[in-house]
Amino acid sequence: MKAVTIALAAFFTLVQFYTCLAALSPTPPVGYLFVSRAGAAVLAAALVLAAAVLSVRLVRERRAPPPASRAIVIVWIGSALLSALFGLDPGHGLQVVGMMALTGLFHLALVRFYARPGVAACVVTTYLATGLAASVAALAMAATRRPGALWALNHGRAAGFFVTANQFAAFLIAFVFIAAGTALASGAGLRRLGIAAAIAGSVALVATVSFAGLLGAGAAGAFYAFALGARRIAFVAVVAIVAGTAILALRPAVRHDPAETFDRLRIWQAGFRVAELFPLTGVGPMAYYRAYPAIRPANGDPPGTYGALHPHDVYLSLAGETGVAGIAATIYGWARFVRRFRVDARTLDARGRRFAYGVAAALVATLVQGLFDTIGVVEMAFVWLPFTALALAAARSGFPVRAEVAA
């Protein structure tokens, strides 16, 4: 079981740095990359090795995965597979589906083995410790303006190992709430780590100056407070969201390139056009950039730039990449998740609820932030599949105290 525990912890931690796989992406290279193709290949190989260990153990268990998890994995990966086969670039599309298969295996394995002694504690501890180090490193990079190209690319906003400030914010909005849930639910050792991680992650999130990230965090904070019965805190969070949105509306170019103030409108226009032209199964996973030159708006971003790689809205991205089939699969998968989570979370004690709803709040944050950023199938593969697994496992088992002690 030790090998499975290590594989789960390694996979969940390494998959957070999926942006490093950009060196292997078929899309044109954009921005500053920390990792070369060789480094990205090593990361991919590590994920494959961890998934192989988990798949062997799942086969030996000879037990069917829980119905909700099985449905989520099948419909989400199945929709990507369908769009890849009928898309503009089947070869690269199937590579994306292959990566989704790895995260699907992880999802099934984490839900299966989460409650075993030591598993939950090892997965969460490794994730928080690595995220804490990444947050501190990103703040140091922003303070020292090193690497200079990364600092300039992000206009002084913290980005760390995640290439862009918005991608770093996408990592942090989940990290902060899982850290907070751990701090509120765990024993002394993990509580201290959770507090340190939540503080460092929150400071780093502010340093990203990511409007979408801050909005997602605010919505998640309101949800978390409401779920735990802190209605006044939830109300304050909602007021803060409204006030913050109003302030940002008056100063939309804070630490951003003023020329990009209205970029989202042009980018979304292109995204709607791709979804309109490929309504059933989309252009295929990560193939949006191939269709973009033909539908580029008159004042749209040039091909090969960030605005040409995806429509900067996870749902519009899914519509363009996977079509109606993908949107239907997305809705069905989330419906199965919400139903199962709510039923299982009702049986948790107070500590278990704090952790499980902390993970759920992380998912809420990503769903709100996705309104203004992230790529559809990438989010589904590297964020939704792993974190719904953690949420479902936590809803069923809370944060096992015995497992924490045994670790």
mmCIF file of C-alpha atoms in Angstrom:
data_model
loop_
_atom_site.group_PDB
_atom_site.id
_atom_site.type_symbol
_atom_site.label_atom_id
_atom_site.label_comp_id
_atom_site.label_asym_id
_atom_site.label_seq_id
_atom_site.Cartn_x
_atom_site.Cartn_y
_atom_site.Cartn_z
ATOM 1 C CA MET A 1 0.000 0.000 0.000
ATOM 2 C CA LYS A 2 2.983 2.281 0.511
ATOM 3 C CA ALA A 3 3.643 2.407 -3.248
ATOM 4 C CA VAL A 4 0.029 3.411 -3.885
ATOM 5 C CA THR A 5 0.205 6.141 -1.241
ATOM 6 C CA ILE A 6 3.381 7.560 -2.769
ATOM 7 C CA ALA A 7 1.912 7.343 -6.281
ATOM 8 C CA LEU A 8 -1.254 9.190 -5.232
ATOM 9 C CA ALA A 9 0.688 11.919 -3.427
ATOM 10 C CA ALA A 10 3.165 12.305 -6.286
ATOM 11 C CA PHE A 11 0.475 12.432 -8.978
ATOM 12 C CA PHE A 12 -1.730 14.949 -7.173
ATOM 13 C CA THR A 13 1.221 17.222 -6.471
ATOM 14 C CA LEU A 14 2.888 17.001 -9.879
ATOM 15 C CA VAL A 15 -0.327 17.480 -11.834
ATOM 16 C CA GLN A 16 -0.669 20.946 -10.280
ATOM 17 C CA PHE A 17 2.254 22.003 -12.473
ATOM 18 C CA TYR A 18 0.561 20.954 -15.701
ATOM 19 C CA THR A 19 1.456 24.319 -17.240
ATOM 20 C CA CYS A 20 5.022 22.987 -17.480
ATOM 21 C CA LEU A 21 3.744 20.549 -20.101
ATOM 22 C CA ALA A 22 3.314 23.497 -22.475
ATOM 23 C CA ALA A 23 6.698 22.632 -23.969
ATOM 24 C CA LEU A 24 5.091 19.451 -25.348
ATOM 25 C CA SER A 25 1.921 21.157 -26.544
ATOM 26 C CA PRO A 26 1.138 21.309 -30.283
ATOM 27 C CA THR A 27 0.128 24.959 -29.857
ATOM 28 C CA PRO A 28 2.664 27.677 -30.719
ATOM 29 C CA PRO A 29 5.037 28.503 -27.811
ATOM 30 C CA VAL A 30 3.966 31.705 -26.078
ATOM 31 C CA GLY A 31 5.573 33.483 -23.144
ATOM 32 C CA TYR A 32 8.286 32.408 -20.732
ATOM 33 C CA LEU A 33 8.722 28.678 -20.108
ATOM 34 C CA PHE A 34 10.628 27.353 -17.110
ATOM 35 C CA VAL A 35 10.817 23.802 -18.396
ATOM 36 C CA SER A 36 12.317 22.560 -21.655
ATOM 37 C CA ARG A 37 10.839 19.761 -23.747
ATOM 38 C CA ALA A 38 13.106 17.316 -21.919
ATOM 39 C CA GLY A 39 11.901 18.556 -18.527
ATOM 40 C CA ALA A 40 8.281 18.430 -19.623
ATOM 41 C CA ALA A 41 8.837 14.876 -20.874
ATOM 42 C CA VAL A 42 10.211 13.902 -17.445
ATOM 43 C CA LEU A 43 7.126 15.380 -15.767
ATOM 44 C CA ALA A 44 4.834 13.508 -18.165
ATOM 45 C CA ALA A 45 6.779 10.287 -17.553
ATOM 46 C CA ALA A 46 6.419 10.693 -13.793
ATOM 47 C CA LEU A 47 2.653 11.081 -14.161
ATOM 48 C CA VAL A 48 2.518 7.997 -16.396
ATOM 49 C CA LEU A 49 4.549 5.960 -13.883
ATOM 50 C CA ALA A 50 2.350 7.003 -10.965
ATOM 51 C CA ALA A 51 -0.799 6.215 -12.972
ATOM 52 C CA ALA A 52 0.626 2.795 -13.912
ATOM 53 C CA VAL A 53 1.156 1.937 -10.228
ATOM 54 C CA LEU A 54 -2.393 3.000 -9.435
ATOM 55 C CA SER A 55 -3.897 1.086 -12.357
ATOM 56 C CA VAL A 56 -2.190 -2.152 -11.261
ATOM 57 C CA ARG A 57 -3.581 -1.775 -7.755
ATOM 58 C CA LEU A 58 -7.066 -0.965 -9.042
ATOM 59 C CA VAL A 59 -7.048 -4.114 -11.181
ATOM 60 C CA ARG A 60 -5.951 -6.218 -8.221
ATOM 61 C CA GLU A 61 -8.768 -4.804 -6.104
ATOM 62 C CA ARG A 62 -11.339 -6.274 -8.510
ATOM 63 C CA ARG A 63 -13.994 -3.882 -7.280
ATOM 64 C CA ALA A 64 -16.052 -1.603 -9.488
ATOM 65 C CA PRO A 65 -15.402 2.128 -8.959
ATOM 66 C CA PRO A 66 -18.152 4.112 -7.200
ATOM 67 C CA PRO A 67 -20.953 4.892 -9.707
ATOM 68 C CA ALA A 68 -20.626 8.679 -9.501
ATOM 69 C CA SER A 69 -16.871 8.630 -10.102
ATOM 70 C CA ARG A 70 -17.246 6.109 -12.898
ATOM 71 C CA ALA A 71 -19.861 8.281 -14.601
ATOM 72 C CA ILE A 72 -17.799 11.464 -14.286
ATOM 73 C CA VAL A 73 -14.653 9.882 -15.697
ATOM 74 C CA ILE A 74 -16.431 8.142 -18.570
ATOM 75 C CA VAL A 75 -18.533 11.070 -19.796
ATOM 76 C CA TRP A 76 -15.821 13.708 -19.504
ATOM 77 C CA ILE A 77 -13.081 11.660 -21.145
ATOM 78 C CA GLY A 78 -15.588 10.199 -23.622
ATOM 79 C CA SER A 79 -16.635 13.663 -24.808
ATOM 80 C CA ALA A 80 -12.992 14.630 -25.354
ATOM 81 C CA LEU A 81 -12.355 11.388 -27.241
ATOM 82 C CA LEU A 82 -15.343 11.992 -29.513
ATOM 83 C CA SER A 83 -14.237 15.529 -30.305
ATOM 84 C CA ALA A 84 -10.662 14.358 -30.922
ATOM 85 C CA LEU A 85 -11.760 11.746 -33.443
ATOM 86 C CA PHE A 86 -13.905 14.220 -35.388
ATOM 87 C CA GLY A 87 -11.769 17.302 -34.779
ATOM 88 C CA LEU A 88 -9.240 19.225 -36.841
ATOM 89 C CA ASP A 89 -6.183 17.495 -35.365
ATOM 90 C CA PRO A 90 -7.021 13.917 -34.283
ATOM 91 C CA GLY A 91 -3.401 13.006 -33.555
ATOM 92 C CA HIS A 92 -2.756 15.711 -30.994
ATOM 93 C CA GLY A 93 -6.330 15.455 -29.745
ATOM 94 C CA LEU A 94 -5.792 11.815 -28.832
ATOM 95 C CA GLN A 95 -2.639 12.790 -26.942
ATOM 96 C CA VAL A 96 -4.749 15.118 -24.818
ATOM 97 C CA VAL A 97 -7.242 12.300 -24.256
ATOM 98 C CA GLY A 98 -4.339 10.107 -23.175
ATOM 99 C CA MET A 99 -3.397 12.630 -20.496
ATOM 100 C CA MET A 100 -7.027 12.774 -19.417
ATOM 101 C CA ALA A 101 -6.976 8.993 -19.048
ATOM 102 C CA LEU A 102 -4.130 9.372 -16.549
ATOM 103 C CA THR A 103 -6.068 11.859 -14.429
ATOM 104 C CA GLY A 104 -9.136 9.656 -14.750
ATOM 105 C CA LEU A 105 -7.147 6.744 -13.301
ATOM 106 C CA PHE A 106 -5.980 8.975 -10.490
ATOM 107 C CA HIS A 107 -9.567 10.032 -9.791
ATOM 108 C CA LEU A 108 -10.739 6.443 -9.443
ATOM 109 C CA ALA A 109 -7.731 5.444 -7.337
ATOM 110 C CA LEU A 110 -7.966 8.361 -4.904
ATOM 111 C CA VAL A 111 -11.666 7.756 -4.296
ATOM 112 C CA ARG A 112 -10.918 4.051 -3.740
ATOM 113 C CA PHE A 113 -7.891 4.354 -1.424
ATOM 114 C CA TYR A 114 -8.340 7.736 0.278
ATOM 115 C CA ALA A 115 -9.577 6.298 3.577
ATOM 116 C CA ARG A 116 -6.776 3.728 3.866
ATOM 117 C CA PRO A 117 -4.296 4.479 6.692
ATOM 118 C CA GLY A 118 -1.858 7.225 5.782
ATOM 119 C CA VAL A 119 -3.184 7.968 2.309
ATOM 120 C CA ALA A 120 -5.168 11.159 2.944
ATOM 121 C CA ALA A 121 -2.493 12.668 5.165
ATOM 122 C CA CYS A 122 0.313 11.905 2.719
ATOM 123 C CA VAL A 123 -1.557 13.312 -0.283
ATOM 124 C CA VAL A 124 -2.594 16.510 1.489
ATOM 125 C CA THR A 125 0.745 17.063 3.251
ATOM 126 C CA THR A 126 2.759 16.667 0.049
ATOM 127 C CA TYR A 127 0.400 18.958 -1.850
ATOM 128 C CA LEU A 128 0.428 21.687 0.814
ATOM 129 C CA ALA A 129 4.185 21.581 1.395
ATOM 130 C CA THR A 130 4.919 21.825 -2.327
ATOM 131 C CA GLY A 131 2.352 24.567 -2.850
ATOM 132 C CA LEU A 132 3.741 26.515 0.101
ATOM 133 C CA ALA A 133 7.231 26.354 -1.395
ATOM 134 C CA ALA A 134 5.902 27.381 -4.816
ATOM 135 C CA SER A 135 4.020 30.354 -3.315
ATOM 136 C CA VAL A 136 7.054 31.630 -1.405
ATOM 137 C CA ALA A 137 9.258 31.163 -4.484
ATOM 138 C CA ALA A 138 6.815 33.116 -6.644
ATOM 139 C CA LEU A 139 6.737 35.999 -4.176
ATOM 140 C CA ALA A 140 10.544 36.023 -4.117
ATOM 141 C CA MET A 141 10.666 36.068 -7.923
ATOM 142 C CA ALA A 142 8.255 39.001 -8.055
ATOM 143 C CA ALA A 143 10.157 40.912 -5.365
ATOM 144 C CA THR A 144 13.546 40.419 -7.039
ATOM 145 C CA ARG A 145 12.161 40.760 -10.575
ATOM 146 C CA ARG A 146 13.849 37.513 -11.560
ATOM 147 C CA PRO A 147 13.646 36.058 -14.137
ATOM 148 C CA GLY A 148 13.439 39.457 -15.805
ATOM 149 C CA ALA A 149 11.538 38.170 -18.839
ATOM 150 C CA LEU A 150 8.885 36.555 -16.630
ATOM 151 C CA TRP A 151 8.483 39.732 -14.587
ATOM 152 C CA ALA A 152 8.149 41.877 -17.705
ATOM 153 C CA LEU A 153 5.715 39.485 -19.384
ATOM 154 C CA ASN A 154 3.385 39.708 -16.365
ATOM 155 C CA HIS A 155 3.837 43.468 -15.752
ATOM 156 C CA GLY A 156 5.249 42.840 -12.291
ATOM 157 C CA ARG A 157 2.474 40.472 -11.187
ATOM 158 C CA ALA A 158 3.474 37.277 -9.369
ATOM 159 C CA ALA A 159 3.510 34.244 -11.676
ATOM 160 C CA GLY A 160 6.144 31.894 -10.288
ATOM 161 C CA PHE A 161 6.575 28.583 -12.047
ATOM 162 C CA PHE A 162 3.176 28.937 -13.749
ATOM 163 C CA VAL A 163 4.287 31.226 -16.627
ATOM 164 C CA THR A 164 1.412 33.734 -16.301
ATOM 165 C CA ALA A 165 -0.120 35.436 -13.280
ATOM 166 C CA ASN A 166 -3.591 34.185 -14.228
ATOM 167 C CA GLN A 167 -2.391 30.573 -14.353
ATOM 168 C CA PHE A 168 -0.706 31.002 -10.981
ATOM 169 C CA ALA A 169 -3.956 32.432 -9.608
ATOM 170 C CA ALA A 170 -5.809 29.392 -10.972
ATOM 171 C CA PHE A 171 -3.534 27.201 -8.857
ATOM 172 C CA LEU A 172 -3.790 29.412 -5.765
ATOM 173 C CA ILE A 173 -7.572 29.711 -5.566
ATOM 174 C CA ALA A 174 -7.830 25.952 -5.067
ATOM 175 C CA PHE A 175 -4.714 25.725 -2.906
ATOM 176 C CA VAL A 176 -5.818 28.373 -0.405
ATOM 177 C CA PHE A 177 -9.184 26.754 0.349
ATOM 178 C CA ILE A 178 -7.790 23.253 0.682
ATOM 179 C CA ALA A 179 -5.151 24.676 3.018
ATOM 180 C CA ALA A 180 -7.859 26.445 5.024
ATOM 181 C CA GLY A 181 -9.965 23.288 5.188
ATOM 182 C CA THR A 182 -6.934 21.338 6.392
ATOM 183 C CA ALA A 183 -6.143 23.953 9.047
ATOM 184 C CA LEU A 184 -9.711 23.794 10.383
ATOM 185 C CA ALA A 185 -10.015 20.000 10.347
ATOM 186 C CA SER A 186 -6.627 18.489 11.161
ATOM 187 C CA GLY A 187 -4.442 17.746 14.147
ATOM 188 C CA ALA A 188 -1.687 20.049 15.375
ATOM 189 C CA GLY A 189 0.977 19.110 12.799
ATOM 190 C CA LEU A 190 -1.127 19.493 9.680
ATOM 191 C CA ARG A 191 -2.973 22.462 11.161
ATOM 192 C CA ARG A 192 0.262 24.460 11.315
ATOM 193 C CA LEU A 193 1.101 23.504 7.736
ATOM 194 C CA GLY A 194 -2.427 24.400 6.622
ATOM 195 C CA ILE A 195 -2.273 27.819 8.284
ATOM 196 C CA ALA A 196 1.138 28.614 6.781
ATOM 197 C CA ALA A 197 0.010 27.449 3.337
ATOM 198 C CA ALA A 198 -3.249 29.434 3.498
ATOM 199 C CA ILE A 199 -1.426 32.631 4.500
ATOM 200 C CA ALA A 200 1.339 32.310 1.901
ATOM 201 C CA GLY A 201 -1.159 31.337 -0.785
ATOM 202 C CA SER A 202 -3.425 34.282 0.028
ATOM 203 C CA VAL A 203 -0.553 36.771 -0.123
ATOM 204 C CA ALA A 204 0.589 35.259 -3.414
ATOM 205 C CA LEU A 205 -2.961 35.437 -4.795
ATOM 206 C CA VAL A 206 -3.126 39.156 -4.056
ATOM 207 C CA ALA A 207 0.286 39.560 -5.701
ATOM 208 C CA THR A 208 -1.042 38.008 -8.916
ATOM 209 C CA VAL A 209 -3.488 40.919 -9.266
ATOM 210 C CA SER A 210 -5.666 38.458 -11.162
ATOM 211 C CA PHE A 211 -9.169 39.910 -11.248
ATOM 212 C CA ALA A 212 -10.703 36.571 -12.217
ATOM 213 C CA GLY A 213 -8.753 34.778 -9.495
ATOM 214 C CA LEU A 214 -9.782 37.239 -6.804
ATOM 215 C CA LEU A 215 -13.404 37.035 -7.935
ATOM 216 C CA GLY A 216 -13.267 33.245 -7.802
ATOM 217 C CA ALA A 217 -11.722 33.345 -4.337
ATOM 218 C CA GLY A 218 -14.400 35.752 -3.127
ATOM 219 C CA ALA A 219 -17.197 33.548 -4.427
ATOM 220 C CA ALA A 220 -15.577 30.477 -2.892
ATOM 221 C CA GLY A 221 -15.161 32.270 0.432
ATOM 222 C CA ALA A 222 -18.842 33.160 0.489
ATOM 223 C CA PHE A 223 -19.768 29.572 -0.365
ATOM 224 C CA TYR A 224 -17.446 28.101 2.280
ATOM 225 C CA ALA A 225 -18.705 30.396 5.014
ATOM 226 C CA PHE A 226 -22.338 29.723 4.114
ATOM 227 C CA ALA A 227 -21.782 25.939 3.989
ATOM 228 C CA LEU A 228 -20.280 25.985 7.490
ATOM 229 C CA GLY A 229 -23.098 28.114 8.882
ATOM 230 C CA ALA A 230 -21.165 31.396 9.135
ATOM 231 C CA ARG A 231 -23.869 33.411 7.411
ATOM 232 C CA ARG A 232 -22.534 36.836 8.471
ATOM 233 C CA ILE A 233 -19.093 36.090 7.061
ATOM 234 C CA ALA A 234 -20.745 34.893 3.861
ATOM 235 C CA PHE A 235 -22.652 38.180 3.634
ATOM 236 C CA VAL A 236 -19.451 40.177 4.171
ATOM 237 C CA ALA A 237 -17.779 38.152 1.405
ATOM 238 C CA VAL A 238 -20.608 38.951 -1.006
ATOM 239 C CA VAL A 239 -20.376 42.670 -0.158
ATOM 240 C CA ALA A 240 -16.604 42.511 -0.727
ATOM 241 C CA ILE A 241 -17.157 40.899 -4.130
ATOM 242 C CA VAL A 242 -19.569 43.645 -5.173
ATOM 243 C CA ALA A 243 -17.320 46.422 -3.885
ATOM 244 C CA GLY A 244 -14.201 44.886 -5.410
ATOM 245 C CA THR A 245 -15.884 44.438 -8.768
ATOM 246 C CA ALA A 246 -16.978 48.079 -8.755
ATOM 247 C CA ILE A 247 -13.457 49.275 -7.920
ATOM 248 C CA LEU A 248 -11.891 47.134 -10.629
ATOM 249 C CA ALA A 249 -14.459 48.349 -13.135
ATOM 250 C CA LEU A 250 -13.209 51.887 -12.483
ATOM 251 C CA ARG A 251 -9.537 50.869 -12.751
ATOM 252 C CA PRO A 252 -9.412 47.901 -15.150
ATOM 253 C CA ALA A 253 -5.756 48.384 -16.081
ATOM 254 C CA VAL A 254 -4.208 48.062 -12.615
ATOM 255 C CA ARG A 255 -0.902 46.175 -13.150
ATOM 256 C CA HIS A 256 -2.203 45.142 -16.587
ATOM 257 C CA ASP A 257 -1.335 46.299 -20.095
ATOM 258 C CA PRO A 258 -3.859 49.115 -20.821
ATOM 259 C CA ALA A 259 -3.983 47.953 -24.454
ATOM 260 C CA GLU A 260 -5.534 44.682 -23.252
ATOM 261 C CA THR A 261 -8.381 46.268 -21.279
ATOM 262 C CA PHE A 262 -11.079 45.169 -23.735
ATOM 263 C CA ASP A 263 -9.281 42.128 -25.125
ATOM 264 C CA ARG A 264 -11.742 39.699 -23.564
ATOM 265 C CA LEU A 265 -14.613 41.051 -25.679
ATOM 266 C CA ARG A 266 -12.711 40.419 -28.908
ATOM 267 C CA ILE A 267 -11.482 37.014 -27.702
ATOM 268 C CA TRP A 268 -14.987 35.916 -26.695
ATOM 269 C CA GLN A 269 -16.307 37.027 -30.079
ATOM 270 C CA ALA A 270 -13.880 34.626 -31.749
ATOM 271 C CA GLY A 271 -14.794 31.871 -29.297
ATOM 272 C CA PHE A 272 -18.490 32.204 -30.061
ATOM 273 C CA ARG A 273 -17.721 32.029 -33.770
ATOM 274 C CA VAL A 274 -15.774 28.757 -33.415
ATOM 275 C CA ALA A 275 -18.555 27.231 -31.325
ATOM 276 C CA GLU A 276 -21.086 28.353 -33.949
ATOM 277 C CA LEU A 277 -19.133 26.797 -36.834
ATOM 278 C CA PHE A 278 -18.441 23.473 -35.058
ATOM 279 C CA PRO A 279 -21.582 22.946 -32.959
ATOM 280 C CA LEU A 280 -21.739 19.165 -32.468
ATOM 281 C CA THR A 281 -18.287 17.915 -31.448
ATOM 282 C CA GLY A 282 -16.163 21.061 -31.739
ATOM 283 C CA VAL A 283 -12.745 21.519 -33.312
ATOM 284 C CA GLY A 284 -11.160 18.961 -30.997
ATOM 285 C CA PRO A 285 -9.047 19.203 -27.819
ATOM 286 C CA MET A 286 -6.423 21.969 -28.049
ATOM 287 C CA ALA A 287 -7.240 22.568 -31.742
ATOM 288 C CA TYR A 288 -8.839 25.991 -31.266
ATOM 289 C CA TYR A 289 -5.686 27.741 -32.461
ATOM 290 C CA ARG A 290 -5.985 25.964 -35.828
ATOM 291 C CA ALA A 291 -9.437 27.420 -36.473
ATOM 292 C CA TYR A 292 -8.654 30.870 -35.096
ATOM 293 C CA PRO A 293 -6.852 32.378 -38.135
ATOM 294 C CA ALA A 294 -9.903 31.747 -40.323
ATOM 295 C CA ILE A 295 -12.369 33.392 -37.932
ATOM 296 C CA ARG A 296 -10.150 36.057 -36.365
ATOM 297 C CA PRO A 297 -12.098 39.306 -35.804
ATOM 298 C CA ALA A 298 -10.889 42.368 -37.668
ATOM 299 C CA ASN A 299 -9.239 43.743 -34.523
ATOM 300 C CA GLY A 300 -8.521 40.355 -32.953
ATOM 301 C CA ASP A 301 -5.215 39.176 -31.510
ATOM 302 C CA PRO A 302 -2.675 37.945 -34.088
ATOM 303 C CA PRO A 303 -2.303 34.157 -34.488
ATOM 304 C CA GLY A 304 0.303 32.717 -32.147
ATOM 305 C CA THR A 305 -0.479 35.086 -29.256
ATOM 306 C CA TYR A 306 -2.324 34.272 -26.021
ATOM 307 C CA GLY A 307 -5.621 35.570 -27.325
ATOM 308 C CA ALA A 308 -5.437 33.218 -30.297
ATOM 309 C CA LEU A 309 -4.834 30.016 -28.305
ATOM 310 C CA HIS A 310 -8.172 29.795 -26.495
ATOM 311 C CA PRO A 311 -11.249 31.982 -25.875
ATOM 312 C CA HIS A 312 -10.370 32.702 -22.212
ATOM 313 C CA ASP A 313 -13.619 31.273 -20.861
ATOM 314 C CA VAL A 314 -13.662 27.641 -19.813
ATOM 315 C CA TYR A 315 -17.263 27.075 -20.897
ATOM 316 C CA LEU A 316 -16.883 28.843 -24.230
ATOM 317 C CA SER A 317 -13.650 26.924 -24.692
ATOM 318 C CA LEU A 318 -15.442 23.609 -24.090
ATOM 319 C CA ALA A 319 -18.181 24.622 -26.521
ATOM 320 C CA GLY A 320 -15.605 25.325 -29.216
ATOM 321 C CA GLU A 321 -13.396 22.318 -28.506
ATOM 322 C CA THR A 322 -16.006 19.640 -27.750
ATOM 323 C CA GLY A 323 -19.299 21.096 -29.007
ATOM 324 C CA VAL A 324 -22.754 20.326 -27.674
ATOM 325 C CA ALA A 325 -21.627 16.806 -26.816
ATOM 326 C CA GLY A 326 -18.941 18.156 -24.506
ATOM 327 C CA ILE A 327 -21.211 20.707 -22.856
ATOM 328 C CA ALA A 328 -23.826 18.017 -22.204
ATOM 329 C CA ALA A 329 -21.137 15.753 -20.722
ATOM 330 C CA THR A 330 -19.883 18.598 -18.548
ATOM 331 C CA ILE A 331 -23.332 19.319 -17.151
ATOM 332 C CA TYR A 332 -24.063 15.646 -16.543
ATOM 333 C CA GLY A 333 -20.725 15.074 -14.798
ATOM 334 C CA TRP A 334 -21.154 18.045 -12.485
ATOM 335 C CA ALA A 335 -24.740 17.038 -11.708
ATOM 336 C CA ARG A 336 -23.568 13.568 -10.646
ATOM 337 C CA PHE A 337 -20.805 15.122 -8.557
ATOM 338 C CA VAL A 338 -23.074 17.576 -6.718
ATOM 339 C CA ARG A 339 -25.684 14.914 -5.985
ATOM 340 C CA ARG A 340 -23.139 12.440 -4.578
ATOM 341 C CA PHE A 341 -21.226 15.076 -2.621
ATOM 342 C CA ARG A 342 -24.326 16.451 -0.928
ATOM 343 C CA VAL A 343 -25.566 13.020 0.094
ATOM 344 C CA ASP A 344 -22.227 11.873 1.517
ATOM 345 C CA ALA A 345 -21.342 15.165 3.229
ATOM 346 C CA ARG A 346 -24.496 14.974 5.357
ATOM 347 C CA THR A 347 -22.998 12.108 7.357
ATOM 348 C CA LEU A 348 -19.740 13.924 8.222
ATOM 349 C CA ASP A 349 -18.857 15.300 11.625
ATOM 350 C CA ALA A 350 -17.929 18.975 12.039
ATOM 351 C CA ARG A 351 -14.227 18.454 11.276
ATOM 352 C CA GLY A 352 -14.981 16.357 8.242
ATOM 353 C CA ARG A 353 -17.362 19.001 6.905
ATOM 354 C CA ARG A 354 -14.721 21.707 7.272
ATOM 355 C CA PHE A 355 -12.274 19.812 5.106
ATOM 356 C CA ALA A 356 -14.753 18.445 2.550
ATOM 357 C CA TYR A 357 -16.379 21.824 2.017
ATOM 358 C CA GLY A 358 -12.942 23.416 1.799
ATOM 359 C CA VAL A 359 -12.280 21.197 -1.235
ATOM 360 C CA ALA A 360 -15.747 22.012 -2.594
ATOM 361 C CA ALA A 361 -14.982 25.721 -2.169
ATOM 362 C CA ALA A 362 -11.795 25.200 -4.183
ATOM 363 C CA LEU A 363 -13.920 23.819 -7.002
ATOM 364 C CA VAL A 364 -16.343 26.737 -6.754
ATOM 365 C CA ALA A 365 -13.391 29.103 -7.080
ATOM 366 C CA THR A 366 -12.164 27.385 -10.237
ATOM 367 C CA LEU A 367 -15.634 27.379 -11.795
ATOM 368 C CA VAL A 368 -16.054 31.126 -11.211
ATOM 369 C CA GLN A 369 -12.520 31.993 -12.302
ATOM 370 C CA GLY A 370 -13.137 29.929 -15.436
ATOM 371 C CA LEU A 371 -15.648 32.519 -16.613
ATOM 372 C CA PHE A 372 -12.714 34.722 -17.558
ATOM 373 C CA ASP A 373 -9.857 32.357 -18.219
ATOM 374 C CA THR A 374 -8.527 28.766 -18.619
ATOM 375 C CA ILE A 375 -8.822 26.217 -21.426
ATOM 376 C CA GLY A 376 -11.775 23.809 -21.406
ATOM 377 C CA VAL A 377 -10.297 20.327 -21.780
ATOM 378 C CA VAL A 378 -7.150 21.354 -19.886
ATOM 379 C CA GLU A 379 -9.255 22.438 -16.918
ATOM 380 C CA MET A 380 -11.322 19.266 -17.140
ATOM 381 C CA ALA A 381 -8.253 17.037 -17.314
ATOM 382 C CA PHE A 382 -5.877 18.618 -14.823
ATOM 383 C CA VAL A 383 -8.215 20.391 -12.383
ATOM 384 C CA TRP A 384 -11.758 19.018 -12.427
ATOM 385 C CA LEU A 385 -10.908 15.305 -12.494
ATOM 386 C CA PRO A 386 -8.313 15.408 -9.664
ATOM 387 C CA PHE A 387 -10.194 17.817 -7.401
ATOM 388 C CA THR A 388 -13.610 16.203 -7.790
ATOM 389 C CA ALA A 389 -11.898 12.986 -6.681
ATOM 390 C CA LEU A 390 -10.563 14.656 -3.551
ATOM 391 C CA ALA A 391 -13.938 16.259 -2.863
ATOM 392 C CA LEU A 392 -15.896 13.010 -3.266
ATOM 393 C CA ALA A 393 -13.408 11.096 -1.129
ATOM 394 C CA ALA A 394 -13.501 13.776 1.567
ATOM 395 C CA ALA A 395 -17.307 13.896 1.511
ATOM 396 C CA ARG A 396 -17.391 10.167 2.185
ATOM 397 C CA SER A 397 -14.566 9.958 4.748
ATOM 398 C CA GLY A 398 -13.816 13.493 5.938
ATOM 399 C CA PHE A 399 -10.183 13.845 6.899
ATOM 400 C CA PRO A 400 -9.424 10.499 8.610
ATOM 401 C CA VAL A 401 -7.823 11.265 11.980
ATOM 402 C CA ARG A 402 -6.438 7.752 12.286
ATOM 403 C CA ALA A 403 -4.812 8.044 8.884
ATOM 404 C CA GLU A 404 -3.169 11.280 9.978
ATOM 405 C CA VAL A 405 -1.736 9.642 13.071
ATOM 406 C CA ALA A 406 -0.600 6.551 11.181
ATOM 407 C CA ALA A 407 1.282 8.671 8.656
#
